[in-house]
Coordinates of C-alpha atoms in Angstrom, one line a residue:
X66 CA -21.5 4.2 -35.8
X67 CA -23.6 2.2 -38.9
X68 CA -26.8 3.7 -38.3
X69 CA -28.0 5.9 -40.1
X70 CA -29.8 8.2 -37.6
X71 CA -31.1 11.4 -39.1
X72 CA -32.4 10.0 -42.3
X73 CA -35.9 11.0 -41.7
X74 CA -37.6 7.5 -40.3
X75 CA -36.6 7.7 -36.6
X76 CA -38.5 8.6 -33.1
X77 CA -35.9 10.0 -30.6
X78 CA -36.3 9.6 -26.6
X79 CA -34.2 11.1 -24.0
X80 CA -33.9 9.2 -21.3
X81 CA -32.6 12.4 -19.0
X82 CA -34.1 14.8 -21.4
X83 CA -34.0 17.3 -18.4
X84 CA -29.9 18.2 -18.4
X85 CA -29.1 20.8 -19.5
X86 CA -27.2 19.1 -22.7
X87 CA -29.6 16.8 -23.2
X88 CA -32.6 19.5 -23.9
X89 CA -30.2 21.5 -26.2
X90 CA -30.1 18.1 -28.2
X91 CA -33.9 17.2 -28.1
X92 CA -34.5 20.9 -28.8
X93 CA -31.9 20.3 -32.1
X94 CA -33.3 17.5 -33.3
X95 CA -36.7 18.3 -33.4
X96 CA -35.5 21.9 -35.5
X97 CA -34.5 18.9 -37.8
X98 CA -38.0 17.9 -38.1
X99 CA -37.8 14.7 -36.0
X100 CA -40.3 13.2 -33.1
X101 CA -38.9 14.0 -29.9
X102 CA -40.1 13.1 -26.5
X103 CA -38.5 12.3 -23.0
X104 CA -38.4 11.6 -19.4
X105 CA -36.8 12.7 -16.4
X106 CA -36.9 12.7 -12.5
X107 CA -38.0 16.2 -11.3
X108 CA -39.5 18.9 -13.3
X109 CA -37.6 22.1 -14.2
X110 CA -36.3 25.2 -16.2
X111 CA -35.3 23.3 -19.5
X112 CA -38.3 20.3 -19.0
X113 CA -40.4 23.6 -19.2
X114 CA -38.6 25.3 -22.0
X115 CA -39.5 21.7 -23.9
X116 CA -42.8 21.4 -23.0
X117 CA -43.3 24.7 -24.3
X118 CA -41.2 23.9 -28.1
X119 CA -44.3 21.0 -27.8
X120 CA -41.9 18.4 -26.7
X121 CA -43.3 15.9 -24.5
X122 CA -41.5 15.0 -20.8
X123 CA -42.7 12.5 -18.7
X124 CA -41.7 12.1 -14.7
X125 CA -44.1 9.1 -13.5
X126 CA -42.0 6.5 -14.8
X127 CA -44.0 5.0 -16.8
X128 CA -44.5 6.3 -20.3
X129 CA -45.8 5.2 -23.2
X130 CA -44.4 7.1 -25.4
X131 CA -41.2 5.0 -25.5
X132 CA -43.4 2.3 -27.6
X133 CA -43.6 4.4 -30.4
X134 CA -39.7 5.6 -30.4
X135 CA -36.9 3.6 -31.8
X136 CA -33.7 5.2 -30.9
X137 CA -33.4 5.8 -26.7
X138 CA -30.4 8.4 -26.2
X139 CA -28.7 8.5 -22.2
X140 CA -27.2 10.9 -20.3
X141 CA -24.0 9.8 -18.5
X142 CA -25.5 10.4 -15.2
X143 CA -28.5 7.6 -16.2
X144 CA -27.8 4.2 -14.5
X145 CA -28.0 0.7 -16.6
X146 CA -30.9 -0.4 -14.6
X147 CA -32.6 2.6 -15.2
X148 CA -36.3 1.4 -16.4
X149 CA -36.5 3.2 -19.4
X150 CA -32.9 1.6 -20.4
X151 CA -34.1 -2.1 -19.3
X152 CA -37.3 -1.4 -21.7
X153 CA -35.2 0.1 -24.4
X154 CA -33.0 -3.8 -24.2
X155 CA -35.8 -5.7 -23.8
X156 CA -37.6 -3.8 -27.1
X157 CA -34.5 -4.2 -29.2
X158 CA -34.5 -0.2 -29.5
X159 CA -31.3 1.9 -30.7
X160 CA -29.5 2.9 -27.3
X161 CA -26.9 5.8 -27.8
X162 CA -25.0 7.6 -25.3
X163 CA -25.4 11.5 -25.4
X164 CA -21.6 11.6 -26.1
X165 CA -21.7 9.3 -29.2
X166 CA -24.9 10.9 -30.6
X167 CA -23.4 14.6 -30.2
X168 CA -20.6 12.8 -32.5
X169 CA -22.8 11.8 -35.1
X170 CA -25.2 14.7 -35.1
X171 CA -22.3 17.1 -36.0
X172 CA -21.8 15.0 -38.7
X173 CA -25.0 16.7 -40.2
X174 CA -23.2 20.1 -40.8
X175 CA -20.8 21.0 -42.9
X176 CA -18.0 22.0 -40.3
X177 CA -18.2 21.6 -36.3
X178 CA -16.3 24.1 -34.0
X179 CA -15.7 22.1 -30.6
X180 CA -14.7 23.9 -27.1
X181 CA -12.7 21.3 -25.4
X182 CA -10.9 22.2 -21.6
X183 CA -11.8 21.8 -17.6
X184 CA -13.6 25.1 -17.6
X185 CA -14.7 27.8 -19.8
X186 CA -16.0 26.0 -22.4
X187 CA -19.9 27.1 -21.9
X188 CA -18.4 31.0 -21.7
X189 CA -16.6 30.2 -24.9
X190 CA -19.5 28.8 -27.0
X191 CA -21.7 31.4 -26.4
X192 CA -19.2 33.6 -27.4
X193 CA -18.9 32.2 -30.4
X194 CA -22.3 31.9 -30.6
X195 CA -22.4 36.0 -30.6
X196 CA -19.9 36.2 -32.7
X197 CA -21.2 33.8 -35.4
X198 CA -24.4 36.2 -34.9
X199 CA -23.0 39.5 -35.6
X200 CA -21.6 38.1 -39.0
X201 CA -25.2 36.8 -40.0
X202 CA -23.7 33.6 -40.6
X203 CA -26.4 30.1 -40.5
X204 CA -24.8 27.7 -37.2
X205 CA -26.3 25.6 -34.2
X206 CA -25.1 26.3 -31.0
X207 CA -25.4 23.4 -28.3
X208 CA -24.2 25.3 -24.8
X209 CA -23.8 23.8 -22.0
X210 CA -25.6 26.5 -20.1
X211 CA -28.0 29.1 -20.1
X212 CA -26.4 32.3 -22.6
X213 CA -28.5 35.1 -20.8
X214 CA -29.4 36.0 -24.5
X215 CA -29.9 32.4 -26.4
X216 CA -30.4 29.7 -23.7
X217 CA -29.0 26.5 -24.0
X218 CA -29.5 26.6 -27.9
X219 CA -29.0 28.8 -30.6
X220 CA -30.2 27.5 -33.6
X221 CA -30.0 30.0 -37.0
X222 CA -29.1 27.2 -39.5
X223 CA -26.9 24.1 -40.5
X224 CA -24.1 25.7 -41.9
X225 CA -22.0 25.2 -38.0
X226 CA -22.0 23.0 -34.9
X227 CA -20.7 25.2 -32.3
X228 CA -20.5 22.5 -29.3
X229 CA -18.8 21.9 -26.1
X230 CA -16.8 18.7 -26.0
X231 CA -16.7 17.5 -22.5
X232 CA -13.9 15.3 -21.7
X233 CA -15.6 13.4 -19.0
X234 CA -16.0 9.8 -19.8
X235 CA -13.7 10.2 -22.7
X236 CA -17.0 11.9 -25.1
X237 CA -15.0 14.4 -26.8
X238 CA -12.7 11.7 -28.8
X239 CA -16.2 11.1 -30.3
X240 CA -15.8 14.2 -31.9
X241 CA -13.9 15.2 -35.3
X242 CA -14.0 18.8 -35.1
X243 CA -13.2 20.8 -38.6
X244 CA -12.1 23.4 -35.6
X245 CA -11.1 22.7 -32.0
X246 CA -10.7 24.7 -28.9
X247 CA -8.3 23.8 -25.9
X248 CA -8.6 26.2 -23.7
X249 CA -7.0 24.8 -21.1
X250 CA -5.7 21.0 -20.2
X251 CA -5.8 21.1 -16.0
X252 CA -7.0 18.0 -13.9
X253 CA -10.1 17.0 -13.7
X254 CA -12.6 13.6 -14.0
X255 CA -9.5 11.9 -13.7
X256 CA -11.1 8.9 -12.3
X257 CA -12.1 8.6 -16.3
X258 CA -8.4 8.3 -16.9
X259 CA -4.9 6.2 -15.7
X260 CA -4.0 9.8 -13.8
X261 CA -2.8 13.0 -15.3
X262 CA -1.0 10.9 -17.8
X263 CA -3.8 9.5 -19.1
X264 CA -5.9 12.8 -19.6
X265 CA -2.8 14.7 -21.3
X266 CA -2.7 11.7 -23.8
X267 CA -6.2 11.9 -24.5
X268 CA -6.5 15.7 -25.1
X269 CA -3.3 15.3 -27.5
X270 CA -5.3 12.7 -29.1
X271 CA -8.2 15.2 -29.4
X272 CA -5.7 17.5 -30.9
X273 CA -5.2 14.8 -33.4
X274 CA -9.1 14.2 -34.4
X275 CA -9.1 18.1 -35.3
X276 CA -8.5 19.4 -39.1
X277 CA -7.2 22.9 -37.0
X278 CA -6.6 23.5 -33.1
X279 CA -6.6 26.4 -30.9
X280 CA -4.6 25.8 -27.8
X281 CA -3.5 28.2 -24.8
X282 CA -0.1 29.5 -25.5
X283 CA 2.7 28.3 -23.5
X284 CA 0.2 25.4 -22.1
X285 CA 3.0 22.9 -22.3
X286 CA 1.2 19.9 -22.9
X287 CA -0.4 20.3 -25.9
X288 CA 0.5 22.5 -29.9
X289 CA -2.4 23.2 -32.1
X290 CA -2.2 25.5 -35.3
X291 CA -2.9 28.4 -33.7
X292 CA -2.7 30.0 -30.2
X293 CA -3.9 32.7 -28.3
X294 CA -3.1 34.3 -24.7
X295 CA -1.8 37.6 -23.1
X296 CA 1.8 36.9 -23.3
X297 CA 4.2 37.8 -25.9
X298 CA 4.6 34.9 -28.9
X299 CA 0.3 34.3 -28.8
X300 CA -0.8 34.5 -32.2
X301 CA -4.0 35.6 -31.3
X302 CA -3.3 38.2 -27.7
X303 CA -4.5 41.3 -25.8
X304 CA -2.5 43.8 -25.2
X305 CA -3.0 47.3 -23.6
X306 CA -5.1 45.4 -21.1
X307 CA -7.6 48.0 -18.9
X308 CA -9.9 47.4 -16.2
X309 CA -13.1 49.3 -15.3
X310 CA -15.5 47.6 -12.2
X311 CA -13.8 44.3 -12.7
X312 CA -14.8 43.9 -16.4
X313 CA -12.1 44.1 -19.2
X314 CA -11.1 46.0 -22.6
X315 CA -8.5 45.5 -24.6
X316 CA -6.6 45.7 -28.2
X317 CA -6.8 42.0 -29.8
X318 CA -4.1 41.5 -32.3
X319 CA -3.4 38.8 -35.1
X320 CA -0.1 38.0 -35.8
X321 CA 1.2 41.1 -34.1
X322 CA -1.2 43.5 -35.9
X323 CA -4.0 44.9 -34.2
X324 CA -7.3 43.3 -35.2
X325 CA -10.4 44.9 -32.9
X326 CA -10.6 46.9 -30.1
X327 CA -12.7 44.3 -27.5
X328 CA -15.3 45.6 -24.6
X329 CA -16.0 42.7 -22.4
X330 CA -19.5 43.0 -20.9
X331 CA -19.0 40.2 -18.5
X332 CA -16.2 40.2 -14.9
X333 CA -13.4 38.9 -15.0
X334 CA -10.1 38.9 -16.2
X335 CA -10.3 34.7 -16.8
X336 CA -13.0 36.1 -19.6
X337 CA -10.1 37.6 -21.6
X338 CA -8.9 34.6 -22.4
X339 CA -12.2 33.2 -23.5
X340 CA -12.8 35.9 -26.2
X341 CA -9.4 35.2 -27.5
X342 CA -10.2 31.5 -27.8
X343 CA -13.6 32.3 -29.9
X344 CA -12.0 35.0 -31.7
X345 CA -9.4 32.7 -32.5
X346 CA -12.0 29.8 -33.7
X347 CA -14.2 32.5 -35.3
X348 CA -10.7 33.8 -37.3
X349 CA -10.2 30.0 -38.9
X350 CA -14.5 29.9 -39.9
X351 CA -13.5 33.3 -41.8
X352 CA -15.3 35.5 -39.7
X353 CA -14.6 39.2 -40.5
X354 CA -13.3 41.1 -37.4
X355 CA -16.2 43.8 -37.2
X356 CA -18.3 41.0 -36.3
X357 CA -15.7 39.4 -34.1
X358 CA -16.3 42.5 -31.9
X359 CA -19.4 43.3 -32.0
X360 CA -20.2 39.8 -31.1
X361 CA -18.0 39.8 -27.8
X362 CA -19.2 43.3 -26.9
X363 CA -23.0 42.0 -26.8
X364 CA -22.2 38.8 -25.4
X365 CA -23.4 39.5 -21.3
X366 CA -23.5 36.3 -19.9
X367 CA -24.4 33.0 -18.7
X368 CA -26.6 32.5 -16.2
X369 CA -24.6 31.1 -12.7
X370 CA -21.5 32.8 -14.2
X371 CA -20.7 35.7 -12.0
X372 CA -24.9 36.4 -11.9
X373 CA -26.2 38.2 -9.6
X374 CA -29.3 36.5 -7.9
X375 CA -31.0 38.6 -5.2
X376 CA -29.7 40.0 -2.4
X377 CA -30.1 39.4 1.3
X378 CA -29.6 42.4 3.9
X379 CA -29.5 44.4 1.6
X380 CA -26.1 42.3 0.0
X381 CA -25.5 41.0 -3.8
X382 CA -25.7 37.5 -4.0
X383 CA -23.4 36.5 -6.8
X384 CA -23.4 32.9 -8.2
X385 CA -20.9 31.3 -9.9
X386 CA -20.7 27.9 -11.6
X387 CA -17.0 27.2 -10.5
X388 CA -16.5 23.7 -9.0
X389 CA -12.5 22.8 -10.0
X390 CA -10.0 24.9 -7.6
X391 CA -9.2 26.9 -10.7
X392 CA -12.3 28.1 -11.8
X393 CA -12.5 29.1 -8.2
X394 CA -9.2 31.2 -7.7
X395 CA -10.3 32.8 -10.9
X396 CA -14.2 33.8 -9.3
X397 CA -12.4 34.8 -6.5
X398 CA -9.7 37.5 -7.9
X399 CA -12.7 38.7 -9.1
X400 CA -15.0 38.6 -6.1
X401 CA -12.0 41.0 -4.4
X402 CA -12.6 43.0 -7.9
X403 CA -16.1 44.3 -7.0
X404 CA -16.5 43.6 -3.2
X405 CA -15.9 46.6 -0.5
X406 CA -16.8 44.9 2.3
X407 CA -16.7 41.1 3.4
X408 CA -16.5 38.4 1.1
X409 CA -18.8 35.8 1.6
X410 CA -18.6 32.1 -0.1
X411 CA -20.7 29.3 0.2
X412 CA -19.2 26.2 -1.8
X413 CA -20.7 23.1 -2.8
X414 CA -18.2 20.2 -4.0
X415 CA -19.6 18.3 -6.8
X416 CA -19.3 15.3 -7.0
X417 CA -16.8 12.7 -4.3
X418 CA -14.1 12.1 -6.9
X419 CA -13.5 15.4 -8.2
X420 CA -13.2 16.7 -4.4
X421 CA -10.8 14.0 -3.4
X422 CA -8.7 14.2 -6.6
X423 CA -7.9 17.0 -5.7
X424 CA -7.8 17.4 -2.5
X425 CA -4.5 19.8 -1.9
X426 CA -5.9 22.0 -4.4
X427 CA -9.2 22.8 -2.6
X428 CA -7.9 23.0 0.3
X429 CA -4.9 25.7 -0.7
X430 CA -7.2 28.1 -3.1
X431 CA -10.2 28.0 -0.1
X432 CA -7.7 28.3 3.2
X433 CA -7.2 32.1 2.0
X434 CA -11.4 32.8 2.2
X435 CA -12.0 34.6 5.7
X436 CA -15.9 33.7 5.6
X437 CA -16.1 30.5 4.2
X438 CA -19.2 27.7 4.3
X439 CA -19.0 24.1 2.7
X440 CA -21.9 22.7 2.4
X441 CA -22.9 19.0 2.1
X442 CA -21.3 17.1 -1.9
X443 CA -23.6 16.9 -4.6
X444 CA -23.2 13.7 -5.7
X445 CA -24.5 13.9 -9.0
X446 CA -23.6 9.8 -10.6
X447 CA -21.4 9.1 -7.5
X448 CA -22.1 6.9 -4.5
X449 CA -20.3 8.5 -0.8
X450 CA -16.5 8.8 -0.5
X451 CA -15.9 10.0 3.2
X452 CA -12.5 10.5 1.4
X453 CA -14.2 13.2 -1.2
X454 CA -16.7 14.6 1.0
X455 CA -18.0 18.3 1.8
X456 CA -17.2 17.3 5.1
X457 CA -13.4 16.5 5.1
X458 CA -12.6 19.0 3.2
X459 CA -14.6 21.7 5.6
X460 CA -12.7 19.8 8.4
X461 CA -9.2 20.4 6.3
X462 CA -9.5 24.6 6.2
X463 CA -9.3 26.3 9.6
X464 CA -11.8 29.2 8.7
X465 CA -14.4 26.7 7.4
X466 CA -17.9 25.6 8.8
X467 CA -19.6 22.9 7.3
X468 CA -23.7 22.9 6.0
X469 CA -26.4 20.6 5.9
X470 CA -29.6 22.4 5.2
X471 CA -31.1 26.1 4.7
X472 CA -30.7 27.1 8.5
X473 CA -27.3 26.5 7.8
X474 CA -26.9 28.7 5.5
X475 CA -29.4 31.6 6.9
X476 CA -27.5 31.3 10.5
X477 CA -23.8 31.4 8.3
X478 CA -25.4 34.8 6.7
X479 CA -27.1 36.4 9.6
X480 CA -24.5 39.3 9.9
X481 CA -23.9 40.9 6.5
X482 CA -24.0 43.9 5.2
X483 CA -24.8 46.3 2.0
X484 CA -21.3 46.8 1.5
X485 CA -20.7 43.0 2.1
X486 CA -21.3 40.3 -1.2
X487 CA -22.2 37.0 -1.0
X488 CA -20.7 34.2 -3.6
X489 CA -22.5 31.2 -4.2
X490 CA -19.7 28.5 -6.0
X491 CA -20.5 25.1 -7.3
X492 CA -22.2 23.2 -10.4
X493 CA -24.8 21.8 -8.1
X494 CA -28.6 22.7 -6.9
X495 CA -26.6 25.1 -4.2
X496 CA -27.8 28.0 -6.4
X497 CA -31.7 27.0 -6.5
X498 CA -31.2 26.2 -3.0
X499 CA -30.3 29.9 -1.8
X500 CA -32.1 31.8 -4.9
X501 CA -34.9 30.2 -3.4
X502 CA -34.1 31.8 0.1
X503 CA -33.8 35.7 -0.6
X504 CA -35.7 38.1 -1.7

């Protein structure tokens, strides 16, 4: 891109500014002294946060502030016929998709650490943020969720940019990280690629685009400069793993030698791998072992990652962002560790294409749940597809019920007891729906 986006002369307008990634980008650009405003369809916690920062957000669709801006950034969820984009085209403004804008923003930093993978990106970037904060390093964190301490954005300086590298629409291939992390190469967003082979090739290209790359030991698809894992042979390895109430501790070894002792303050064995990946990237960035240990201990989680959101009949209700079969499997394993009674699961599929492309995997992982309610699909940017609908998925699972409304959810939960637990899984609006029903 030949345009100098950050020469101090541009004013920025974000279409879809209320999204978690877009709102973080808007705050980062604002912190650099730029003019920022934007629009979205509805008010949310993110738009309220932006307003508190002094960023004006329009919900009416008729915003004269667009006239004062010359750079327009939009998300992948914004349709080409969006009225703001049409106006921007007519007025000959600079129009940039979110992924390209993030890539340009990263060039303003001395170093970029980008975390890729089908799942775990937000947790890993948040862990890295706490490690860098413990090391008193100057950094900016662009987080794809709400870290319980930092929110979706943490700015202490402009030395390192810590960001997620999203594989949707091949956006992560726009980045040129100094250090990259590939947590996993599980199949997802296959509609954006020519099947699984196309996705694998994209991950390999991402490795080539990085100066240094951290990968999961034994992944079998990509090879980086440094590996992490729990198996012997991983350069960053967890040894002597122990668990207490669903939270894990372990010895973190670097090249066969003890680096530090880690005690995680979040639930789930899968977070061991996230912590190892964050530690590996931090060490490549020159972070001392003490800061790695302290940062991982201080990380208390991300909203909607095994987060308690309320109770019903004295029973805890826990929300988790799990929307991919592998994530669901990890959430269910952790659920079994912390539940003495029945496990109730409310799952909302996220996009028709993901459900259709991974249909067999969804059926397999959810078939082991005795108390299962599948809520209508969160379509996001997609149109209805019966083959990938929540109703079709529910019909394929023996113990499943299908839900269309809040009353269906309340009926499903009518018999929960104090010793049971309810798990609300999915990346759509199901968390907000259930949360509003609880005490």
